[in-house]
Tab-separated table of C-alpha atoms in Angstrom:
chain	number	residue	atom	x	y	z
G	1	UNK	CA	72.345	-102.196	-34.642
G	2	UNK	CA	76.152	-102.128	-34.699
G	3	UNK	CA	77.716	-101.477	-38.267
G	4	UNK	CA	80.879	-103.110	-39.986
G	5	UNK	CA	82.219	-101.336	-42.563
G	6	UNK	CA	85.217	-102.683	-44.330
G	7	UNK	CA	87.496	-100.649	-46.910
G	8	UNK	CA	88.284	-101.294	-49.775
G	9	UNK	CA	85.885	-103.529	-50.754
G	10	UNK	CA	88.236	-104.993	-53.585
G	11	UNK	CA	92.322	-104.484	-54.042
G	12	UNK	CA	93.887	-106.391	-56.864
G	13	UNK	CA	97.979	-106.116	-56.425
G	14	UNK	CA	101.186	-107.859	-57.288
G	15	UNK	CA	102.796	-110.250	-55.687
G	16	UNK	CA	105.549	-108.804	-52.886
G	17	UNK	CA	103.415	-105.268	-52.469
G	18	UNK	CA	101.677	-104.919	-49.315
G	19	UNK	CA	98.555	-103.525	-47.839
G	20	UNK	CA	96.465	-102.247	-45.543
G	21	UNK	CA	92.242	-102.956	-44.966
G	22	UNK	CA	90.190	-101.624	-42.496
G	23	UNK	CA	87.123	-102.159	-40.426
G	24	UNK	CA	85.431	-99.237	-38.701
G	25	UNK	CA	82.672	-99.532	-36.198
G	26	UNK	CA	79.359	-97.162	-35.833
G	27	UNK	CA	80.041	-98.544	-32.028
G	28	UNK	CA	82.575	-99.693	-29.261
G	29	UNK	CA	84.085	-103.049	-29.995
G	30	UNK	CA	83.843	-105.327	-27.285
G	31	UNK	CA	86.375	-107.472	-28.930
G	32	UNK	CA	86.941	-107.938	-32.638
G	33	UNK	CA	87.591	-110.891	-34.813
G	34	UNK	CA	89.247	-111.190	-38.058
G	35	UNK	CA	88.386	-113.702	-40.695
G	36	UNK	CA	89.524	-115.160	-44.160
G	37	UNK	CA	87.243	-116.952	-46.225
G	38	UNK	CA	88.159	-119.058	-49.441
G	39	UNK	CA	85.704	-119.612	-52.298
G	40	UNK	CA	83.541	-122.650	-51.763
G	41	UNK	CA	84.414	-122.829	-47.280
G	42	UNK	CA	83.500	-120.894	-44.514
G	43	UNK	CA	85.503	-118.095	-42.806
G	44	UNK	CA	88.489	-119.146	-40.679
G	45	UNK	CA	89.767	-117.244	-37.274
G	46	UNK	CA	93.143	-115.559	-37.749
G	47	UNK	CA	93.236	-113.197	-35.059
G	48	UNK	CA	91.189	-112.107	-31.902
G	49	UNK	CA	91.930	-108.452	-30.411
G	50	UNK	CA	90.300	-107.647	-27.473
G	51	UNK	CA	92.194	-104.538	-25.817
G	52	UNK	CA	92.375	-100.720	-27.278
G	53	UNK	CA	96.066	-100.648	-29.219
G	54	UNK	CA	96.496	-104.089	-29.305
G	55	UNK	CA	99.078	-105.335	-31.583
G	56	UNK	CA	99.169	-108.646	-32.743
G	57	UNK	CA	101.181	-110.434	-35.575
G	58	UNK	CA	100.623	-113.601	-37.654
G	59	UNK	CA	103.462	-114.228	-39.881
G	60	UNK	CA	103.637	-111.695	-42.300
G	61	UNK	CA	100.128	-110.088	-41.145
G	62	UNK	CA	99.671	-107.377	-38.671
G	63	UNK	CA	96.384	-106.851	-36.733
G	64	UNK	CA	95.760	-103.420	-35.298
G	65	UNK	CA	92.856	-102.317	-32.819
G	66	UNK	CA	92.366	-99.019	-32.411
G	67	UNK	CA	93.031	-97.256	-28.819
G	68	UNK	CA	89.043	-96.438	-29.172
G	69	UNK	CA	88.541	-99.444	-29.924
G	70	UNK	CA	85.846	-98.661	-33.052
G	71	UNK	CA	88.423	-99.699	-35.709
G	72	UNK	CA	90.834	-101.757	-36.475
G	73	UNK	CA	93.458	-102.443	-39.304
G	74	UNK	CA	95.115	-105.302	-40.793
G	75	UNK	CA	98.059	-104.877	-43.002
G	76	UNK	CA	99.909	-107.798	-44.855
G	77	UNK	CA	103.879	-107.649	-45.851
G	78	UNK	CA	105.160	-109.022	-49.304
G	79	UNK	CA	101.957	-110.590	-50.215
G	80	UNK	CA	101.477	-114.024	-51.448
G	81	UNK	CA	99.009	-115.715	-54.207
G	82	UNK	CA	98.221	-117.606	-51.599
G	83	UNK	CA	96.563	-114.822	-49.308
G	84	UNK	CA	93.922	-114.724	-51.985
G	85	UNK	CA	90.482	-114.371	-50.262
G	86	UNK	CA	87.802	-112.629	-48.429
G	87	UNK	CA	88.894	-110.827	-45.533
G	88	UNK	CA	86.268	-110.518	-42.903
G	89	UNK	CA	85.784	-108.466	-39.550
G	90	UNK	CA	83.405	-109.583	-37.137
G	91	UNK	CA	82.125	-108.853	-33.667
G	92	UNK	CA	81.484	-110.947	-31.404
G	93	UNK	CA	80.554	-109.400	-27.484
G	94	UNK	CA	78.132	-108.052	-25.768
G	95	UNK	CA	77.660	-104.737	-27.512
G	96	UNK	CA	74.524	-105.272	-28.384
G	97	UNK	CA	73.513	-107.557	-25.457
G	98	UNK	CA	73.626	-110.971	-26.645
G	99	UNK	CA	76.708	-112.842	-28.741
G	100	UNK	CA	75.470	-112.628	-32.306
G	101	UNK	CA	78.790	-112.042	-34.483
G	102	UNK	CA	78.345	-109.721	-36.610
G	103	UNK	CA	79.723	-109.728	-39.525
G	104	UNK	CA	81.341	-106.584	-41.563
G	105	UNK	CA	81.311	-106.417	-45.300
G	106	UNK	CA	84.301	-108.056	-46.012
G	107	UNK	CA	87.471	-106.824	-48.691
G	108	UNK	CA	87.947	-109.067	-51.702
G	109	UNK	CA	91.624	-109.177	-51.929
G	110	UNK	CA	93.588	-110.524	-55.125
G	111	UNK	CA	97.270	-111.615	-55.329
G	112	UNK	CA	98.709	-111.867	-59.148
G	113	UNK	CA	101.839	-113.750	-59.323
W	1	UNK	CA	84.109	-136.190	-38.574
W	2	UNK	CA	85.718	-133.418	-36.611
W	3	UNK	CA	84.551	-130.080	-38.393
W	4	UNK	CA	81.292	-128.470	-38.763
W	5	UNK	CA	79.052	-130.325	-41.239
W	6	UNK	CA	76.347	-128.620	-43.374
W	7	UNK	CA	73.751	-130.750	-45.667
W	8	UNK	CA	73.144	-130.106	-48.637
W	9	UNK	CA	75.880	-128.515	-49.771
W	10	UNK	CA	73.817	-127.363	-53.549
W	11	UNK	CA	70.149	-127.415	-53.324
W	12	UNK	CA	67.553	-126.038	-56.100
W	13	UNK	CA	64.240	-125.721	-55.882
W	14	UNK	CA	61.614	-123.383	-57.207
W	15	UNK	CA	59.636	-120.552	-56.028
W	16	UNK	CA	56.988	-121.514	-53.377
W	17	UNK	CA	58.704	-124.930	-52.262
W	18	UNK	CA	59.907	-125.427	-48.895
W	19	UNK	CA	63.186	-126.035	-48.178
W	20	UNK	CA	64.959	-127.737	-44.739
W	21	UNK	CA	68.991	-127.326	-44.526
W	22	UNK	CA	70.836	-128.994	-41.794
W	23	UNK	CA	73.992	-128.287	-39.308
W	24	UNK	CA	75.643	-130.708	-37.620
W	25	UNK	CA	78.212	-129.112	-35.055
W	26	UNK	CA	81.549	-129.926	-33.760
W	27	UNK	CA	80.745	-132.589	-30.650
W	28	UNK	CA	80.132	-130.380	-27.342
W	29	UNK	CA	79.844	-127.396	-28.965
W	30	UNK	CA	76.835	-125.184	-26.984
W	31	UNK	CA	76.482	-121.796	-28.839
W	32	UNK	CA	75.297	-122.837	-33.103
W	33	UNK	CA	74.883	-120.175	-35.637
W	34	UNK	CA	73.355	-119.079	-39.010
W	35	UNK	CA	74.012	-116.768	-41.495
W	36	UNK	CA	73.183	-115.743	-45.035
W	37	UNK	CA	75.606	-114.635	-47.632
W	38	UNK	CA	75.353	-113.499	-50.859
W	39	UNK	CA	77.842	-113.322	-53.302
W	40	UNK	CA	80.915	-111.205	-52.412
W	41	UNK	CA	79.334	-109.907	-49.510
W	42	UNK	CA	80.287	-110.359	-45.353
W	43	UNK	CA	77.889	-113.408	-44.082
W	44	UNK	CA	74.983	-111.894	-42.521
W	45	UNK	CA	73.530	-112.780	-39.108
W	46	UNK	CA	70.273	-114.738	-38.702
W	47	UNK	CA	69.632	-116.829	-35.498
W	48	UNK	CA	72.173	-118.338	-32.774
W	49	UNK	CA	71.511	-120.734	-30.436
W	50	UNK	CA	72.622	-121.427	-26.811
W	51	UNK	CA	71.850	-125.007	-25.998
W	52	UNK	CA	68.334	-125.847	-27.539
W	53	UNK	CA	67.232	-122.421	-27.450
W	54	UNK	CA	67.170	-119.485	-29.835
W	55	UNK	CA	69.039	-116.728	-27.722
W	56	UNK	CA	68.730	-114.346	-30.502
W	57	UNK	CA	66.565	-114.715	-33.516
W	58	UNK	CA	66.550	-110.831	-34.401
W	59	UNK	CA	68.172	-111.802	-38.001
W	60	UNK	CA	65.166	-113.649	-39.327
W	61	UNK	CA	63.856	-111.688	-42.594
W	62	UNK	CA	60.753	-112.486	-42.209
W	63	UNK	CA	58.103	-115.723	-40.643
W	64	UNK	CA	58.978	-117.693	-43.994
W	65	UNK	CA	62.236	-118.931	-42.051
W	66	UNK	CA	62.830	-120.603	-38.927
W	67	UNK	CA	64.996	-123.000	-37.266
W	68	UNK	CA	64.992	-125.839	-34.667
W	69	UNK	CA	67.657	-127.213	-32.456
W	70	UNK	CA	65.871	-129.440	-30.471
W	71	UNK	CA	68.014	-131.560	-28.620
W	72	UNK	CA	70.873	-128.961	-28.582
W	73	UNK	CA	73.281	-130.297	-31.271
W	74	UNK	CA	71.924	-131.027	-35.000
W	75	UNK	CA	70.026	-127.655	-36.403
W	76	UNK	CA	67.736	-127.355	-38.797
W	77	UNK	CA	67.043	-123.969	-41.303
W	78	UNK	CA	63.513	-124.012	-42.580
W	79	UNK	CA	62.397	-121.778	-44.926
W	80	UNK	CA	58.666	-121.790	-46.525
W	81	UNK	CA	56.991	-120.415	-49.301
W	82	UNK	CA	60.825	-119.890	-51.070
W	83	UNK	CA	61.413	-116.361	-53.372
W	84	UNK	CA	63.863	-116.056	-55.498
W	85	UNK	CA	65.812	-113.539	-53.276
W	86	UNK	CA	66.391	-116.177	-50.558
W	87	UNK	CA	68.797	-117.552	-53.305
W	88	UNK	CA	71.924	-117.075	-51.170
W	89	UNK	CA	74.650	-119.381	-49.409
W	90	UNK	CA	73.687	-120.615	-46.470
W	91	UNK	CA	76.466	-121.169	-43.209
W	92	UNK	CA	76.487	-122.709	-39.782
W	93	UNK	CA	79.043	-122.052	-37.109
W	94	UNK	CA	79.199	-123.684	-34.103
W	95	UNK	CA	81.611	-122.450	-30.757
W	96	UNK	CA	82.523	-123.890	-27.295
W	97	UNK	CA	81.293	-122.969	-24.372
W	98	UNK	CA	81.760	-119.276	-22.830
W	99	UNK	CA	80.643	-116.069	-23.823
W	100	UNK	CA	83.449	-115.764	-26.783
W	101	UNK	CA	85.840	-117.355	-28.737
W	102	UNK	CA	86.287	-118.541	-32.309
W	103	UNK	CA	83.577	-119.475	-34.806
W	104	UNK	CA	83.600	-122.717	-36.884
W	105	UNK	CA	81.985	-122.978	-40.253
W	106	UNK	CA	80.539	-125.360	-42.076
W	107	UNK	CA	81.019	-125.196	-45.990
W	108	UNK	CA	77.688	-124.058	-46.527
W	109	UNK	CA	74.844	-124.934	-48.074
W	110	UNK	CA	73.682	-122.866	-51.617
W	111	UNK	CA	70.765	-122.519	-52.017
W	112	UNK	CA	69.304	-121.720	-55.789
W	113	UNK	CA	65.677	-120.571	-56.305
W	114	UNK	CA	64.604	-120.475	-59.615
Protein backbone atom coordinates (compact mmCIF):
# COMPACT_ATOMS: atom_id res chain seq x y z
CA UNK A 1 0.00 0.00 0.00
CA UNK A 2 1.35 3.33 -1.27
CA UNK A 3 2.31 5.89 1.59
CA UNK A 4 1.76 9.80 1.78
CA UNK A 5 3.75 11.44 3.99
CA UNK A 6 3.41 15.14 4.33
CA UNK A 7 5.96 17.54 6.27
CA UNK A 8 5.48 19.53 8.52
CA UNK A 9 2.51 18.47 9.86
CA UNK A 10 1.79 22.05 11.39
CA UNK A 11 3.63 25.65 10.47
CA UNK A 12 2.23 28.67 12.19
CA UNK A 13 3.89 31.99 10.40
CA UNK A 14 3.30 35.64 9.77
CA UNK A 15 1.68 37.13 7.31
CA UNK A 16 4.11 38.02 4.03
CA UNK A 17 6.73 34.96 5.01
CA UNK A 18 6.63 32.11 2.78
CA UNK A 19 6.96 28.41 2.76
CA UNK A 20 7.57 25.31 1.60
CA UNK A 21 5.50 21.61 2.42
CA UNK A 22 6.18 18.47 1.10
CA UNK A 23 4.75 15.14 0.17
CA UNK A 24 7.01 12.14 -0.32
CA UNK A 25 5.92 8.84 -1.71
CA UNK A 26 7.04 5.11 -0.47
CA UNK A 27 6.17 4.64 -4.45
CA UNK A 28 6.09 6.11 -8.09
CA UNK A 29 3.41 8.70 -8.53
CA UNK A 30 1.33 8.11 -11.34
CA UNK A 31 0.09 11.59 -11.09
CA UNK A 32 -0.35 13.66 -7.95
CA UNK A 33 -3.01 15.94 -6.70
CA UNK A 34 -2.90 18.73 -4.34
CA UNK A 35 -5.68 19.74 -2.06
CA UNK A 36 -6.84 22.51 0.48
CA UNK A 37 -9.40 21.85 2.86
CA UNK A 38 -11.24 24.51 5.13
CA UNK A 39 -12.73 23.64 8.52
CA UNK A 40 -16.29 22.44 8.25
CA UNK A 41 -15.94 21.51 3.78
CA UNK A 42 -14.29 19.07 1.90
CA UNK A 43 -10.89 19.34 0.12
CA UNK A 44 -10.76 21.43 -3.07
CA UNK A 45 -8.37 20.67 -6.31
CA UNK A 46 -5.66 23.30 -6.76
CA UNK A 47 -3.28 21.65 -8.85
CA UNK A 48 -2.79 18.31 -10.85
CA UNK A 49 0.98 17.31 -11.84
CA UNK A 50 1.33 14.51 -13.83
CA UNK A 51 4.98 14.61 -15.47
CA UNK A 52 8.55 14.21 -13.51
CA UNK A 53 9.77 18.16 -13.00
CA UNK A 54 6.68 19.59 -13.68
CA UNK A 55 6.27 23.09 -12.71
CA UNK A 56 3.13 24.59 -12.25
CA UNK A 57 1.99 27.97 -10.66
CA UNK A 58 -1.29 29.23 -9.11
CA UNK A 59 -1.02 32.75 -8.17
CA UNK A 60 1.29 33.10 -5.55
CA UNK A 61 1.67 29.11 -5.11
CA UNK A 62 4.19 26.96 -6.75
CA UNK A 63 3.67 23.18 -7.29
CA UNK A 64 6.75 21.07 -7.79
CA UNK A 65 6.93 17.25 -8.86
CA UNK A 66 9.88 15.69 -8.49
CA UNK A 67 11.95 14.36 -11.72
CA UNK A 68 11.35 10.77 -9.85
CA UNK A 69 8.31 11.51 -9.52
CA UNK A 70 7.98 10.14 -5.56
CA UNK A 71 7.74 13.72 -4.20
CA UNK A 72 6.58 16.73 -4.69
CA UNK A 73 6.69 20.32 -3.13
CA UNK A 74 4.49 23.19 -2.84
CA UNK A 75 5.77 26.49 -1.76
CA UNK A 76 3.56 29.69 -1.22
CA UNK A 77 4.99 33.50 -1.66
CA UNK A 78 3.96 36.36 0.83
CA UNK A 79 1.36 34.38 2.51
CA UNK A 80 -2.10 35.44 3.21
CA UNK A 81 -4.66 34.86 6.31
CA UNK A 82 -6.57 33.71 3.86
CA UNK A 83 -4.40 30.56 2.82
CA UNK A 84 -5.34 29.26 6.22
CA UNK A 85 -6.09 25.48 5.90
CA UNK A 86 -5.27 21.92 5.45
CA UNK A 87 -3.06 21.22 2.72
CA UNK A 88 -3.52 17.81 1.28
CA UNK A 89 -1.59 15.49 -1.28
CA UNK A 90 -3.32 12.80 -2.87
CA UNK A 91 -2.89 10.12 -5.49
CA UNK A 92 -4.96 9.30 -7.71
CA UNK A 93 -3.62 6.51 -10.72
CA UNK A 94 -3.09 3.34 -11.22
CA UNK A 95 -0.22 2.63 -8.87
CA UNK A 96 -1.83 0.38 -7.06
CA UNK A 97 -4.17 -0.96 -9.81
CA UNK A 98 -7.40 0.60 -9.35
CA UNK A 99 -8.22 4.65 -8.83
CA UNK A 100 -8.62 4.89 -5.08
CA UNK A 101 -7.06 8.46 -4.13
CA UNK A 102 -5.14 8.22 -1.61
CA UNK A 103 -4.82 10.55 0.59
CA UNK A 104 -1.43 11.83 2.46
CA UNK A 105 -1.47 13.21 5.93
CA UNK A 106 -2.03 16.58 5.26
CA UNK A 107 0.06 20.02 6.83
CA UNK A 108 -2.04 22.27 9.04
CA UNK A 109 -0.91 25.60 7.95
CA UNK A 110 -1.67 28.95 9.97
CA UNK A 111 -1.46 32.57 8.68
CA UNK A 112 -1.40 35.38 11.64
CA UNK A 113 -2.12 38.73 10.38
CA UNK B 1 -28.15 21.80 -6.47
CA UNK B 2 -24.90 21.63 -8.35
CA UNK B 3 -22.25 20.32 -5.72
CA UNK B 4 -21.86 17.14 -3.96
CA UNK B 5 -24.49 16.69 -1.22
CA UNK B 6 -23.91 14.65 1.99
CA UNK B 7 -26.91 13.90 4.63
CA UNK B 8 -26.66 14.33 7.69
CA UNK B 9 -24.30 16.70 8.06
CA UNK B 10 -24.11 16.02 12.46
CA UNK B 11 -25.39 12.74 13.52
CA UNK B 12 -25.12 11.15 17.23
CA UNK B 13 -25.93 8.07 18.24
CA UNK B 14 -24.69 5.61 20.79
CA UNK B 15 -22.64 2.59 20.89
CA UNK B 16 -24.31 -0.47 19.21
CA UNK B 17 -26.88 1.60 16.98
CA UNK B 18 -26.77 1.49 13.37
CA UNK B 19 -26.19 4.26 11.46
CA UNK B 20 -27.01 4.98 7.38
CA UNK B 21 -25.25 8.29 5.85
CA UNK B 22 -26.05 9.34 2.39
CA UNK B 23 -24.19 10.92 -0.87
CA UNK B 24 -25.82 12.42 -3.43
CA UNK B 25 -23.32 13.20 -6.41
CA UNK B 26 -22.89 15.85 -8.91
CA UNK B 27 -25.50 14.73 -11.96
CA UNK B 28 -23.47 12.26 -14.40
CA UNK B 29 -20.84 11.76 -12.28
CA UNK B 30 -19.68 7.71 -12.66
CA UNK B 31 -16.72 7.13 -10.23
CA UNK B 32 -18.31 8.05 -6.08
CA UNK B 33 -16.08 7.89 -3.13
CA UNK B 34 -15.74 7.54 0.70
CA UNK B 35 -13.47 8.40 3.16
CA UNK B 36 -12.97 8.75 6.89
CA UNK B 37 -11.24 11.54 8.63
CA UNK B 38 -10.43 12.24 11.89
CA UNK B 39 -9.54 15.31 13.30
CA UNK B 40 -6.46 17.03 11.78
CA UNK B 41 -5.63 14.14 9.88
CA UNK B 42 -5.52 13.49 5.65
CA UNK B 43 -9.14 11.80 4.78
CA UNK B 44 -8.62 8.21 4.62
CA UNK B 45 -9.77 5.88 1.83
CA UNK B 46 -12.69 3.45 2.25
CA UNK B 47 -14.71 2.27 -0.84
CA UNK B 48 -15.13 3.87 -4.50
CA UNK B 49 -17.48 3.09 -6.84
CA UNK B 50 -17.57 2.86 -10.69
CA UNK B 51 -21.16 2.92 -11.80
CA UNK B 52 -23.22 0.70 -9.30
CA UNK B 53 -20.37 -1.31 -8.39
CA UNK B 54 -17.75 -1.30 -5.66
CA UNK B 55 -14.42 -1.30 -7.77
CA UNK B 56 -12.43 -1.19 -4.69
CA UNK B 57 -13.66 -1.80 -1.22
CA UNK B 58 -10.06 -2.62 0.28
CA UNK B 59 -10.61 0.48 2.86
CA UNK B 60 -13.43 -1.09 4.80
CA UNK B 61 -12.20 -1.54 8.61
CA UNK B 62 -13.98 -4.17 9.20
CA UNK B 63 -17.84 -6.14 8.12
CA UNK B 64 -19.57 -3.49 10.55
CA UNK B 65 -19.53 -1.04 7.40
CA UNK B 66 -20.74 -1.24 4.03
CA UNK B 67 -22.17 0.72 1.32
CA UNK B 68 -24.71 0.54 -1.57
CA UNK B 69 -24.98 2.41 -4.78
CA UNK B 70 -27.58 0.74 -6.37
CA UNK B 71 -28.75 2.52 -9.20
CA UNK B 72 -25.33 4.24 -9.77
CA UNK B 73 -25.91 7.78 -8.37
CA UNK B 74 -27.25 8.25 -4.60
CA UNK B 75 -24.79 6.14 -2.05
CA UNK B 76 -25.41 4.98 1.01
CA UNK B 77 -22.59 4.36 4.15
CA UNK B 78 -23.89 1.78 6.55
CA UNK B 79 -22.29 1.06 9.49
CA UNK B 80 -23.65 -1.58 12.27
CA UNK B 81 -23.07 -2.37 15.65
CA UNK B 82 -21.36 1.51 16.03
CA UNK B 83 -17.97 1.88 18.56
CA UNK B 84 -16.96 4.75 19.72
CA UNK B 85 -13.82 4.85 17.44
CA UNK B 86 -15.96 5.08 14.27
CA UNK B 87 -16.58 8.65 15.71
CA UNK B 88 -14.96 10.42 12.74
CA UNK B 89 -16.12 12.79 9.76
CA UNK B 90 -17.45 11.18 7.18
CA UNK B 91 -16.86 12.50 3.11
CA UNK B 92 -18.13 11.64 -0.33
CA UNK B 93 -16.51 12.65 -3.56
CA UNK B 94 -17.84 12.10 -6.67
CA UNK B 95 -15.69 12.54 -10.38
CA UNK B 96 -16.56 12.42 -14.13
CA UNK B 97 -15.96 9.94 -16.23
CA UNK B 98 -12.25 8.67 -17.17
CA UNK B 99 -9.67 7.13 -15.30
CA UNK B 100 -8.58 10.64 -13.50
CA UNK B 101 -9.37 13.96 -12.82
CA UNK B 102 -10.51 16.08 -9.89
CA UNK B 103 -12.43 14.96 -6.81
CA UNK B 104 -15.58 16.74 -5.48
CA UNK B 105 -16.54 16.71 -1.86
CA UNK B 106 -19.36 16.85 -0.10
CA UNK B 107 -19.25 18.74 3.37
CA UNK B 108 -19.33 15.71 5.22
CA UNK B 109 -21.20 14.08 7.49
CA UNK B 110 -19.83 13.83 11.52
CA UNK B 111 -20.51 11.33 12.97
CA UNK B 112 -20.45 11.29 17.09
CA UNK B 113 -20.63 7.98 19.03
CA UNK B 114 -21.07 8.30 22.47
Amino acid sequence: TQLLEQSPQFLSIQEGENLTVYCNSSSVFSSLQWYRQEPGEGPVLLVTVVTGGEVKKLKRLTFQFGDARKDSSLHITAAQPGDTGLYLCAEGGTTSGTYKYIFGTGTRLKVLA
Amino acid sequence: GAGVSQTPSNKVTEKGKYVELRCDPISGHTALYWYRQSLGQGPEFLIYFQGTGAADDSGLPNDRFFAVRPEGSVSTLKIQRTERGDSAVYLCASRASGNTGELFFGEGSRLTVL
